[in-house]
Short mmCIF file of C-alpha atoms in Angstrom, two decimals:
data_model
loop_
_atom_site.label_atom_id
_atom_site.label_comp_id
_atom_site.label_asym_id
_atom_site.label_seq_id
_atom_site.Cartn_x
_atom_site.Cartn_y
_atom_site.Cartn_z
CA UNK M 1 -48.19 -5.91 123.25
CA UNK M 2 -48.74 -5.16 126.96
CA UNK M 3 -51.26 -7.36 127.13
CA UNK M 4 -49.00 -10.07 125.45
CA UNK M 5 -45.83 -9.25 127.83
CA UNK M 6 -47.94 -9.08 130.91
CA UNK M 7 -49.21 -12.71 130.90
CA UNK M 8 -46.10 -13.80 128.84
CA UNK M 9 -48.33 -14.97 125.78
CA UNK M 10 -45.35 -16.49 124.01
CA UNK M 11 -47.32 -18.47 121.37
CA UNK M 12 -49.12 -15.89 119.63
CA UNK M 13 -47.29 -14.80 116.50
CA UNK M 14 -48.13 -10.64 117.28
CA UNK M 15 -46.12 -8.80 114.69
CA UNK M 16 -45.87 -6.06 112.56
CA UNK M 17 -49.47 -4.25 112.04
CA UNK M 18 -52.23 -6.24 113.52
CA UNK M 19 -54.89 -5.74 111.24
CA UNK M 20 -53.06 -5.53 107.89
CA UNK M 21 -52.94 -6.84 105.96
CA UNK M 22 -56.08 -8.82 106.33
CA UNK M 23 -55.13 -12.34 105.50
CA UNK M 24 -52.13 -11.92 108.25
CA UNK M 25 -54.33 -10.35 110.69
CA UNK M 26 -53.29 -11.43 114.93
CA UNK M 27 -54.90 -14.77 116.03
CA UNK M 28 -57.13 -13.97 118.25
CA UNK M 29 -58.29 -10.62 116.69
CA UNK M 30 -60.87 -9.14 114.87
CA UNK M 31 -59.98 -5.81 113.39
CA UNK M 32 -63.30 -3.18 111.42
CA UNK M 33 -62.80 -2.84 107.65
CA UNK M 34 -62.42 1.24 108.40
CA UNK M 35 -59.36 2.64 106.28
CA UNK M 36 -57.24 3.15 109.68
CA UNK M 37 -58.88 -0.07 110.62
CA UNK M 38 -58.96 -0.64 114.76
CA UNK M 39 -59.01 -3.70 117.14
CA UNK M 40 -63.25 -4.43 117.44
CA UNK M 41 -62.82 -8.33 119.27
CA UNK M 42 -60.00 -9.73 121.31
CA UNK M 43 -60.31 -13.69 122.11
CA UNK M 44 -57.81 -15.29 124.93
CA UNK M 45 -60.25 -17.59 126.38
CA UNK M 46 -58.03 -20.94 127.37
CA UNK M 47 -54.94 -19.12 127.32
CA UNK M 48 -53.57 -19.71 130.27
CA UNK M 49 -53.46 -16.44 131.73
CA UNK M 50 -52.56 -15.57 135.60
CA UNK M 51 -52.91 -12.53 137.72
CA UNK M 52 -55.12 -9.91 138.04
CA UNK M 53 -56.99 -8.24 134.18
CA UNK M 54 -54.79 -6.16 133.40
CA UNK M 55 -55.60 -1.97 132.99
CA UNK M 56 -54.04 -2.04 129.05
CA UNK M 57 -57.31 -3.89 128.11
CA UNK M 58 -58.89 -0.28 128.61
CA UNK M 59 -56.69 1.20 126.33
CA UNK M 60 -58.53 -0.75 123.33
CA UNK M 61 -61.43 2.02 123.40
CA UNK M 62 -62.89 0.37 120.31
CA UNK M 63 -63.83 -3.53 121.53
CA UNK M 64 -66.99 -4.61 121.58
CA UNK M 65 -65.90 -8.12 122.28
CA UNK M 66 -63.69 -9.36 124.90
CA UNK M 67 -62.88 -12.73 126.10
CA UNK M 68 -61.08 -14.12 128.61
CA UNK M 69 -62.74 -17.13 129.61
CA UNK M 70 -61.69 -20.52 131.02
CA UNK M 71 -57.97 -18.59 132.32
CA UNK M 72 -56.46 -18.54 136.09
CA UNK M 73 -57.53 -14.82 135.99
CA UNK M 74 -57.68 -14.13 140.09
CA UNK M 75 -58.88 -10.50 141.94
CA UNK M 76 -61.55 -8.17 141.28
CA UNK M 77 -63.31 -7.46 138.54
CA UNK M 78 -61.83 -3.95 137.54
CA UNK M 79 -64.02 -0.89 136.89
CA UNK M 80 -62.27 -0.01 134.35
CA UNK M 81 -64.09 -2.27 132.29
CA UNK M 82 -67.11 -0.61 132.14
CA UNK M 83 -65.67 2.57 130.69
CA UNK M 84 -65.31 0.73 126.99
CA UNK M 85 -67.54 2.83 125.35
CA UNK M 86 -68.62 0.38 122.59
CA UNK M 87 -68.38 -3.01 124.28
CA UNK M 88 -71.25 -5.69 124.03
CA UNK M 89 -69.67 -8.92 125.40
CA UNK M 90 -67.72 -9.75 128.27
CA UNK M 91 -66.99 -13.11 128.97
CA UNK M 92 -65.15 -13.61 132.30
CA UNK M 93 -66.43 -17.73 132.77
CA UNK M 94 -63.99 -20.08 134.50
CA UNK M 95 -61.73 -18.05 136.07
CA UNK M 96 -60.74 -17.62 140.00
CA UNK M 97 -61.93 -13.94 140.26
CA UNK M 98 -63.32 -12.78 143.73
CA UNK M 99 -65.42 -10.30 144.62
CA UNK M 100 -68.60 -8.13 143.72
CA UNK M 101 -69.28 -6.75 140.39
CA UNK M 102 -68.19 -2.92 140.00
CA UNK M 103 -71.59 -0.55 140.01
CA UNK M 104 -71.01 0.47 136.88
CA UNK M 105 -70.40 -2.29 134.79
CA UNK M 106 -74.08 -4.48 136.24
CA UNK M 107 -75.50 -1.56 135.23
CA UNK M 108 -74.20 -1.56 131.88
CA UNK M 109 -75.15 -5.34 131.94
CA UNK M 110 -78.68 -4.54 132.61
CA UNK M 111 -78.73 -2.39 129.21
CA UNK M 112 -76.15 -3.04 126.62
CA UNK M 113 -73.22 -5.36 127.61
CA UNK M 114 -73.75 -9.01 127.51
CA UNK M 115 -71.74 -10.24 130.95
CA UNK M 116 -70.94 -13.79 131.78
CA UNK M 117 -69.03 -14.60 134.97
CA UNK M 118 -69.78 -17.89 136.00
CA UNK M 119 -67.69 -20.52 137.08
CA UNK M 120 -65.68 -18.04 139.32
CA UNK M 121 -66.48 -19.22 143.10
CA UNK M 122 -65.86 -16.28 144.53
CA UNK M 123 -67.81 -13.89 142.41
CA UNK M 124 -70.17 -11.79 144.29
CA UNK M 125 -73.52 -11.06 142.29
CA UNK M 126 -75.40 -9.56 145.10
CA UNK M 127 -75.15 -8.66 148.60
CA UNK M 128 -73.87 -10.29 151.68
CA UNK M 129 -70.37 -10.56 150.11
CA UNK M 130 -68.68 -10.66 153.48
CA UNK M 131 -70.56 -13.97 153.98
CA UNK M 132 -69.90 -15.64 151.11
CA UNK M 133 -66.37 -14.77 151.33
CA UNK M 134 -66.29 -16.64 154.54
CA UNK M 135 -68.46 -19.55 153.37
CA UNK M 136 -66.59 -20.40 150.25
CA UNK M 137 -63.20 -20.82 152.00
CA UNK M 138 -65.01 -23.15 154.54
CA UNK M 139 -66.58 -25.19 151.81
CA UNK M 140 -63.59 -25.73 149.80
CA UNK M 141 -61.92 -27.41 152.81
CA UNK M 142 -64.72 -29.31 154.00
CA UNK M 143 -64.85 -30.27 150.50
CA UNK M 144 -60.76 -30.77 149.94
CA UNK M 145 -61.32 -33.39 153.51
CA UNK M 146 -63.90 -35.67 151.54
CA UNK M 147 -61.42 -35.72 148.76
CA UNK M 148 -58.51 -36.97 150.20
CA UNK M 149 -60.85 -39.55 152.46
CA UNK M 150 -62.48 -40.76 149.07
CA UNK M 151 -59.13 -40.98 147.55
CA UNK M 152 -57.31 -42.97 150.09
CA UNK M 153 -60.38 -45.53 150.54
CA UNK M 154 -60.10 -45.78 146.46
CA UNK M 155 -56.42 -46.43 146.79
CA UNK M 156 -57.24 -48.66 149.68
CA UNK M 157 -60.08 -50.78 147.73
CA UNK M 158 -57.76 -51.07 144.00
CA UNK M 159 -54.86 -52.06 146.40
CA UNK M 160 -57.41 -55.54 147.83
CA UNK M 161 -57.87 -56.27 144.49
CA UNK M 162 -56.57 -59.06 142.48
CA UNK M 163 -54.91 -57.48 139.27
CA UNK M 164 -56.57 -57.81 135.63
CA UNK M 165 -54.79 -57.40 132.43
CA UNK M 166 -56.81 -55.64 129.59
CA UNK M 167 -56.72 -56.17 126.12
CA UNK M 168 -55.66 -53.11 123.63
CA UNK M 169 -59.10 -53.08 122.52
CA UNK M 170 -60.11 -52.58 126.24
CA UNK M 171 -57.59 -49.49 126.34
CA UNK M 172 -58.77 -48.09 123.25
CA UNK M 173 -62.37 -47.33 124.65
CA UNK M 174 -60.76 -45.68 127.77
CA UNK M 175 -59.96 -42.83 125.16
CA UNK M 176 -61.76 -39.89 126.73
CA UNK M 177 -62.59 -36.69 124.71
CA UNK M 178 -65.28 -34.26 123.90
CA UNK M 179 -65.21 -35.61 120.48
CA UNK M 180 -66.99 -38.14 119.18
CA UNK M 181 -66.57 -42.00 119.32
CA UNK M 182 -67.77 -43.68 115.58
CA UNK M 183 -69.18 -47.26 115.69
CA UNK M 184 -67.34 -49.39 112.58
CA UNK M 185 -71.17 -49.62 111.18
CA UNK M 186 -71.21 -45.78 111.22
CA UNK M 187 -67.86 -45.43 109.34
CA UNK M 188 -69.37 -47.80 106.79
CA UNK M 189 -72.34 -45.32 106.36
CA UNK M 190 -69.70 -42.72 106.56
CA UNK M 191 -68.00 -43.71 103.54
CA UNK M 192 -70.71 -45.34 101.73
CA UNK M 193 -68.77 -48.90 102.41
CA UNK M 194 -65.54 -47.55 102.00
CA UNK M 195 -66.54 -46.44 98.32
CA UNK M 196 -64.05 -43.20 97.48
CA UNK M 197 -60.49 -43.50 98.21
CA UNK M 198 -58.94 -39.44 98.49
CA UNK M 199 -55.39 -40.92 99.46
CA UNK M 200 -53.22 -42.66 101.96
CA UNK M 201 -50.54 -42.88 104.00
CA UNK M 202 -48.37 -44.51 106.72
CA UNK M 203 -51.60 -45.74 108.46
CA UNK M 204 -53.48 -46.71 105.54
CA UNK M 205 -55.94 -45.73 102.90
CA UNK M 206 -57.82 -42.39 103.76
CA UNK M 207 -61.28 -42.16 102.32
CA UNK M 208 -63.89 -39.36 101.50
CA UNK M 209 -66.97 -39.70 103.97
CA UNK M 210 -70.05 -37.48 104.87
CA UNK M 211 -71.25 -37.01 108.57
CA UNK M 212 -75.11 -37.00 109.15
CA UNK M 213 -75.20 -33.13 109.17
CA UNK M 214 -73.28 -32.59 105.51
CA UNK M 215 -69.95 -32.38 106.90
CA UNK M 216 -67.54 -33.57 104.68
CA UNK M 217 -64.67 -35.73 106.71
CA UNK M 218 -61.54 -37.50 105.64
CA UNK M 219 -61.69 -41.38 107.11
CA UNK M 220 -58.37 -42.69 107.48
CA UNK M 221 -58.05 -46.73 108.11
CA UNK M 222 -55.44 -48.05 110.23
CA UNK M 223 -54.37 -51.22 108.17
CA UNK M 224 -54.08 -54.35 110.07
CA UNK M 225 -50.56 -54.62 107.74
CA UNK M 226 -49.54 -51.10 109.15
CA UNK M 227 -45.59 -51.27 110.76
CA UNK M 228 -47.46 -48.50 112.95
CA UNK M 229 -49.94 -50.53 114.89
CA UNK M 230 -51.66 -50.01 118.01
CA UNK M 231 -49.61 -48.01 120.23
CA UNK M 232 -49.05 -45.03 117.41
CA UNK M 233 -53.08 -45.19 116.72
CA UNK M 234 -53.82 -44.28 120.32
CA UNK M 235 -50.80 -41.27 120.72
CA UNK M 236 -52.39 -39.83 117.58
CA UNK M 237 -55.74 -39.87 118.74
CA UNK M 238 -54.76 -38.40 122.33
CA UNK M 239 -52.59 -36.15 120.89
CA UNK M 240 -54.63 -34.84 118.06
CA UNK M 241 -57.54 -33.86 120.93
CA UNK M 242 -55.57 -31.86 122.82
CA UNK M 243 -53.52 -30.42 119.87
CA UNK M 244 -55.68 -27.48 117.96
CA UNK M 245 -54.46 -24.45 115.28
CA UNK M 246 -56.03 -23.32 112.28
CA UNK M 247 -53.13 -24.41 110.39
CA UNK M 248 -53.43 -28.03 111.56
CA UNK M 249 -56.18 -30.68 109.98
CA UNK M 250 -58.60 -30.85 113.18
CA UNK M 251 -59.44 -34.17 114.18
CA UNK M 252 -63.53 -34.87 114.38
CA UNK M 253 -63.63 -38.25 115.99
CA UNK M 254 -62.42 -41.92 116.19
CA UNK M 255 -63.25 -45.03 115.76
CA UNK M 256 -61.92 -47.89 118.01
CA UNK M 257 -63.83 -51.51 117.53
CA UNK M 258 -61.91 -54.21 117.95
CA UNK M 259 -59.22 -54.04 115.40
CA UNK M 260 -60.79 -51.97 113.66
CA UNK M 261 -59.15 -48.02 114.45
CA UNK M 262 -59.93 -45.40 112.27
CA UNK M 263 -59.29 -41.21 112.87
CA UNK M 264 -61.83 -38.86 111.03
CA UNK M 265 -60.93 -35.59 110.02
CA UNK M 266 -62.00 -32.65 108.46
CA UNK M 267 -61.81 -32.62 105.01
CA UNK M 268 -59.59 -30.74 102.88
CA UNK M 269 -61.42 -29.91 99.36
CA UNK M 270 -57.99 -28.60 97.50
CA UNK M 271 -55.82 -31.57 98.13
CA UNK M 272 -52.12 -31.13 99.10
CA UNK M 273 -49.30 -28.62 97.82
CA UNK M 274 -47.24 -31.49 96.29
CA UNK M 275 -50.18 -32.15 93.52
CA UNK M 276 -50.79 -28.30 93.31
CA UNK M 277 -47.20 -27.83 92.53
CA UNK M 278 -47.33 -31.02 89.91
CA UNK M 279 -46.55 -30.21 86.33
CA UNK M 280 -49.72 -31.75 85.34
CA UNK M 281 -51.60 -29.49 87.25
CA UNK M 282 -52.88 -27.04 84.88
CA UNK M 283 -53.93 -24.51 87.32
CA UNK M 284 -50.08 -23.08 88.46
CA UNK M 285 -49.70 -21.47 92.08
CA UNK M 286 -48.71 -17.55 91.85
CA UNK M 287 -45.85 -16.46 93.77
CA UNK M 288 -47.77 -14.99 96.77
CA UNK M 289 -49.67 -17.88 96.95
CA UNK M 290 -47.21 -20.18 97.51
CA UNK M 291 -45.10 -17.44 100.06
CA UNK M 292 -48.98 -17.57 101.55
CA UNK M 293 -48.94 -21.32 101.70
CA UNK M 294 -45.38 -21.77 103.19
CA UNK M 295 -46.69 -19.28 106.11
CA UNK M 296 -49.49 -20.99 106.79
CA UNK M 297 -47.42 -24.14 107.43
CA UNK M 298 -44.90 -22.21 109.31
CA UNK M 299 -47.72 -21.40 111.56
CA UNK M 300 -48.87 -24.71 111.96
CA UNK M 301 -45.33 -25.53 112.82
CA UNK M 302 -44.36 -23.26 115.14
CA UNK M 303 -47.74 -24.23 117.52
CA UNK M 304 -45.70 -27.84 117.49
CA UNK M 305 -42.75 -26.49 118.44
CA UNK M 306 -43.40 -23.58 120.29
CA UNK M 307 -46.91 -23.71 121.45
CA UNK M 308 -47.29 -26.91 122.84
CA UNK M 309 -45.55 -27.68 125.94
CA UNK M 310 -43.85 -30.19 125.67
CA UNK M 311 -43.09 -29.12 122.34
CA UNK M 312 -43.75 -31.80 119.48
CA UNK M 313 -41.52 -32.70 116.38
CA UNK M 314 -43.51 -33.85 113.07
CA UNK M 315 -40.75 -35.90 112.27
CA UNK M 316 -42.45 -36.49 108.60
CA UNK M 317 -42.91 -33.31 106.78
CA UNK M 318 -43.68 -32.67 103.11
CA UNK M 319 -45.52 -31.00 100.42
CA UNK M 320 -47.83 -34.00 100.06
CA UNK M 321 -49.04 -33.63 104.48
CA UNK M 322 -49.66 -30.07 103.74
CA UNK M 323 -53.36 -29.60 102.74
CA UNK M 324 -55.39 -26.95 101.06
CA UNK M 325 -59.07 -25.81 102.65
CA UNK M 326 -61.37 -24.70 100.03
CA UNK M 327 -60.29 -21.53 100.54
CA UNK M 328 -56.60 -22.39 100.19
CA UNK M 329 -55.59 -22.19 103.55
CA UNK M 330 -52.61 -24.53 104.09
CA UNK M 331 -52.94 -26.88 107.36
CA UNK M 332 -50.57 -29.59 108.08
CA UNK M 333 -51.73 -32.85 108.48
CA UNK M 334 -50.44 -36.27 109.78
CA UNK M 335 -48.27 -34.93 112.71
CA UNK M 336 -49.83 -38.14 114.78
CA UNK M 337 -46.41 -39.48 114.60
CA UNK M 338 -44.58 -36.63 116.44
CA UNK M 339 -43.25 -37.12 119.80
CA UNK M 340 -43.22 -35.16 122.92
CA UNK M 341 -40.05 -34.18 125.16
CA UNK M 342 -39.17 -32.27 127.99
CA UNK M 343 -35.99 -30.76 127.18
CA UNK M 344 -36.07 -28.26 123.81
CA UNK M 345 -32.04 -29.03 123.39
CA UNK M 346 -31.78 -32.51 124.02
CA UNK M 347 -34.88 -33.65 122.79
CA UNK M 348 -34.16 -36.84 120.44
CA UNK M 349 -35.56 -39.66 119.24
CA UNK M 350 -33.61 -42.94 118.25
CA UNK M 351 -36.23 -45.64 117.57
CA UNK M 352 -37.81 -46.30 114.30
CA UNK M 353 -36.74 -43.93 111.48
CA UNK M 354 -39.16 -41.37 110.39
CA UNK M 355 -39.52 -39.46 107.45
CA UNK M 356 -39.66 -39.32 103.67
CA UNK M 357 -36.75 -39.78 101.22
CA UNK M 358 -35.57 -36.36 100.24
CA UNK M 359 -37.06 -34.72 103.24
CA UNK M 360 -34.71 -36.34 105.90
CA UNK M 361 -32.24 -34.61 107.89
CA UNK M 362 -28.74 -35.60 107.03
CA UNK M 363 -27.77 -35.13 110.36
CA UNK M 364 -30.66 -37.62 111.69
CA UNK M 365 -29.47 -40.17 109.14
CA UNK M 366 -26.10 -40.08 110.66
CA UNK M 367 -27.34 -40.30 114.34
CA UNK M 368 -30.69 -41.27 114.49
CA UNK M 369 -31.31 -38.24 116.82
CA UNK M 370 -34.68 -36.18 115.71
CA UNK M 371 -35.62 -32.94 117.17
CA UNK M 372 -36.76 -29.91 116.38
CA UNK M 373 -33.72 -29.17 113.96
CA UNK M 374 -35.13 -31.99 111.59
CA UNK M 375 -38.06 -30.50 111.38
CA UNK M 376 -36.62 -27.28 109.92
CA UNK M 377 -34.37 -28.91 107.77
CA UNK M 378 -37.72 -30.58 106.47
CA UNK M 379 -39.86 -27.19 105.95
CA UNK M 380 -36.39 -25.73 103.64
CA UNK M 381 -36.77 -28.68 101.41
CA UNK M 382 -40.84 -27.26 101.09
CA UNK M 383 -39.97 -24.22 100.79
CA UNK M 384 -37.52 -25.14 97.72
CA UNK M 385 -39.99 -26.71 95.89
CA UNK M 386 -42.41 -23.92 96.88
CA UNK M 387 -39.64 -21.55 95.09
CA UNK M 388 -38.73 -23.91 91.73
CA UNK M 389 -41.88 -26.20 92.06
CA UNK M 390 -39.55 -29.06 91.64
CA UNK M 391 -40.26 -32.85 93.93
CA UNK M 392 -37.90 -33.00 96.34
CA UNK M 393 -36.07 -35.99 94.87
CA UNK M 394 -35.63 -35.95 90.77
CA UNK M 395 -35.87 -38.44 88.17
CA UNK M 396 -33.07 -38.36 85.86
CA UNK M 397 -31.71 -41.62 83.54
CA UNK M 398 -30.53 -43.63 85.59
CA UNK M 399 -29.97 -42.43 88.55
CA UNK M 400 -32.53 -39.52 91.10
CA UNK M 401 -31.41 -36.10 92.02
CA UNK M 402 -32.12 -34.73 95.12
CA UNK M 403 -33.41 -31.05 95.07
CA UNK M 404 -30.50 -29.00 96.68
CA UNK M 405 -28.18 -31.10 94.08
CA UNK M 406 -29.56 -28.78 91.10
CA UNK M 407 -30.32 -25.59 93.15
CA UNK M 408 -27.63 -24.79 95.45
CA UNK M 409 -24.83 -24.37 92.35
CA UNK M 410 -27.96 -22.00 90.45
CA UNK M 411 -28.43 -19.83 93.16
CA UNK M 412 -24.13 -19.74 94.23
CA UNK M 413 -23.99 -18.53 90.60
CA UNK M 414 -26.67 -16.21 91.63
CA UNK M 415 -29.13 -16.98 88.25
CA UNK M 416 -32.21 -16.67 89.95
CA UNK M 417 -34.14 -16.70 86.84
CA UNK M 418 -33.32 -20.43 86.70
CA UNK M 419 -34.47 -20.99 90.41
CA UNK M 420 -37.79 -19.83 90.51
CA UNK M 421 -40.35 -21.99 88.92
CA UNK M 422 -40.80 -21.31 84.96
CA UNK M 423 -44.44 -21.62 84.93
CA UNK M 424 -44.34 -18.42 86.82
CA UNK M 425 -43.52 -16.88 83.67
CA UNK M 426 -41.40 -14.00 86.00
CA UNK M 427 -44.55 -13.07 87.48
CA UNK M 428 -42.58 -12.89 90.84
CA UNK M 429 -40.78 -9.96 92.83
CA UNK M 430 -36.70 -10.37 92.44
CA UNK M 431 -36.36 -9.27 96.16
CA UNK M 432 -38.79 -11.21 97.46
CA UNK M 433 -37.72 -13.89 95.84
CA UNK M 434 -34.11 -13.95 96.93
CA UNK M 435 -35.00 -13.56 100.40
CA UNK M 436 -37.65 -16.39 100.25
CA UNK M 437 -33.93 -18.34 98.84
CA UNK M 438 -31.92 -17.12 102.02
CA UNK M 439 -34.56 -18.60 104.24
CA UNK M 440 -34.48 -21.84 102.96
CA UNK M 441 -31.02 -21.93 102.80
CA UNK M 442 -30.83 -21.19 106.48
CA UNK M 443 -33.04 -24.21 107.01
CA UNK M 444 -30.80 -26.76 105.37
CA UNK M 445 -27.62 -26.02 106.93
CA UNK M 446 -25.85 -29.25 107.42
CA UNK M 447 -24.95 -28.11 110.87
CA UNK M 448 -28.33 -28.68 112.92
CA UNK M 449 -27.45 -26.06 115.30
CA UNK M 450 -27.17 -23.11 112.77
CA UNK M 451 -31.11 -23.95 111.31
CA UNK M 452 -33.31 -21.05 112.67
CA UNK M 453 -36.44 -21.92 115.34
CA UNK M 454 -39.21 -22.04 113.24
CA UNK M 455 -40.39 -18.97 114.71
CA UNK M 456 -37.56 -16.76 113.35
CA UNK M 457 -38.19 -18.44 109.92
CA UNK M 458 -42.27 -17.61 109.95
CA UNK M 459 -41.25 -13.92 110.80
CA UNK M 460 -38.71 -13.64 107.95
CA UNK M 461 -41.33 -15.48 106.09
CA UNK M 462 -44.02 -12.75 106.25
CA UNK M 463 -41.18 -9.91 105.40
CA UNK M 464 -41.50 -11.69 102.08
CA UNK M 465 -45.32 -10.89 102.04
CA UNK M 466 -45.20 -6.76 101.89
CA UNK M 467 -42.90 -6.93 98.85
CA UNK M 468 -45.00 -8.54 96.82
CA UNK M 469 -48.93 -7.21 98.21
CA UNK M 470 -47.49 -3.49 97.91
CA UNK M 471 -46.78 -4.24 94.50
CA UNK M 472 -50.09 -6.17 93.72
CA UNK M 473 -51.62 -2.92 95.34
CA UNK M 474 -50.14 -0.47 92.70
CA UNK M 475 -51.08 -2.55 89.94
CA UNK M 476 -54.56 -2.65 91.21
CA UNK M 477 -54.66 1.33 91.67
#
């Protein structure tokens, strides 16, 4: 935590016990499987951190793995880190640190610690120090002076030229990313011509494709009928590059040929929560499964919100973009959409209208204003069919129910029996239950203002947890 406060790590989720219980373990950390287990590997490479290394990493006497590469890390290297009794690998690459290398810690390199400190210019390996300090500096400016004279003769020669529009097509391939670009020809040997549809959305029909090396991908196909079009195809793309958690779908590569745009993704073997929560799904979600699964997305949400800067609003939430790994790890998918803004209060949107009947903010609806609020009101609606494994919207003769129609008047009465899902068969904890209730109710206040950040909802969220693995641990003993 003084790690965390000393480079002002704000979106980490640290709390409670870092290494317990496993599934809920920090991002970031590995923890030993020992009974009082202890932190073995600590990962903050492209983190963003500034300043000196701090002296609390020494106080994690157990690491053997610590990395801190590609940060704005500046000074020494510090001695101290050679006194970790049981570290292997140090990875120090890409930062600004200056300096030689303590003594102690090359000779630790030379036997049992793996060191990497490239990519810092003002490292010191060997001797003669003093002159490389003094050559760097004079480098960088001599090197800063052709810079600027390149730059100004570039602005000089795009200014004598005559203008040229390009076509979208021409814009597409401009896309730049370390992840792949897909010929249409190899999306057709992809998907074995397009042969297995897995689903579909607002873009267009997703398919089930395998990459040269086994991977299994998702393929989705923009639709040359799609409202969503060009300009939406691109912003996902960029924004899906840039934009990684483990509890978002990662995006593998694109496709841009002509009109033909495509996004491939990894693929998600258990489908999404909405058909796992279906009454025709034989196989019915336990209680701490589905607290597990509404975590995960929380997680996934609050990197949107709170981790990206500027933050980004889904803007279409639901069961049915939440996906299951094989492992049943929930990630949240088709967040392409979402929008970026400066300003965390007045952040709003008022073009096309997003979303999914029986998901949408009531307050949106009235002003066509979407920020982060919306969002929240979204995740309460999940998190009510999470608790009742209801649809969001209800078909009754005549006429559809929306969820918090039924619900609301059940739980005022306080008949929680009739809440939580039947198929449960009251294999559920009463406490945890009822809190898991109060959350969501906090998320669908009709006053956008009173919704919790998504962060104070994940944290309440994972109270829920404890109540119901302490009890799975008795049973067990």
């Amino acid at each position: 935590m003084d790690i965390k406060s000393a480079y002002h790590i704000t979106w980490l989720n640290w709390q409670g016990d870092p290494c317990l219980p496993k599934q809920f373990a920090w991002e970031g950390l590995t923890c030993n499987s020992d009974t009082n287990p202890r932190i073995t590997a600590l990962n903050l490479s492209s983190s963003k951190l500034t300043g000196e290394i701090n002296i609390s990493f020494s106080y994690l006497t157990e690491l053997e793995i610590l990395d801190l590469s590609n940060n704005y890390l500046e000074g020494p290297v510090p001695e101290f880190l050679a006194e970790l009794p049981k570290l292997k690998l140090l990875n120090l690459t890409g930062n600004k640190l200056s300096g030689p290398i303590p003594k102690a810690l090359k000779k630790k390199a030379d036997t049992t610690l793996q060191l990497s400190v490239t990519d810092n210019p003002y490292i010191c390996m060997s001797h003669s120090c003093e002159r490389k300090n003094f050559t760097a500096p004079l480098v960088a400016s001599v090197s800063a002076l052709i810079v600027i004279i390149l730059v100004a003769l570039g602005f000089w020669i795009i200014k004598r030229r005559p203008k040229v529009m390009r076509s979208d097509s021409q814009k597409g391939r401009s896309l730049k990313s370390k992840h792949r670009a897909f010929s249409y020809s190899e999306i057709l040997n992809i998907t074995e011509n397009f042969k297995t549809i897995i689903g579909g959305g607002g873009f267009g029909k997703v398919y089930f494709g395998t990459l040269q090396d086994n991977t299994e991908v998702a393929v989705k196909l923009l639709s040359p009928s799609s409202m969503q079009g060009y300009k939406e195809f691109r912003s996902e793309a960029q924004l899906l590059m840039i934009v990684h958690h483990r509890n978002l779908v990662s995006l593998i590569g694109y496709c841009d040929e002509g009109d033909i745009k495509a996004l491939i993704y990894e693929y998600m073997a258990n489908g999404n929560v909405q058909q796992h929560l279906s009454v025709d799904n034989p196989n019915v979600l336990k209680w701490n499964e589905r607290l597990i699964v509404a975590v995960d997305a929380a997680q996934g949400l609050d990197y949107l919100h709170n981790g990206c800067k500027p933050p980004l609003i889904h803007r279409d939430l639901k069961t049915s973009n939440i996906l299951l790994d094989q492992n049943m790890h929930a990630k949240i998918s088709d967040f392409g959409l979402c929008r970026a803004f400066g300003n965390d209060i007045d952040s709003h949107i008022s073009t096309r209208p997003a979303g999914t009947a029986g998901y949408v903010d009531p307050e949106f609806q009235r002003t066509g204003n979407s920020t982060k609020k919306s969002d929240i009101y979204s995740f309460g609606i999940i998190l009510f069919e999470l608790i009742t494994g209801q649809q969001a919207v209800l078909r009754a003769p005549g006429r559809k129910i929306h969820i918090l129609e039924w619900v609301i008047p059940i739980v005022e009465r306080g008949d929680i029996q009739n809440v939580i899902d039947p198929r449960l068969q009251e294999e559920f904890n009463v406490n945890s239950a009822w809190k898991a209730i109060e959350i969501a109710l906090s998320c669908i206040s009709p006053v956008a203002a009173e919704r919790p950040d998504i962060s104070e909802t994940l944290a309440e969220l994972k109270e829920c947890l404890p109540l119901r693995w302490f009890r799975d641990k008795l049973k067990a003993k």
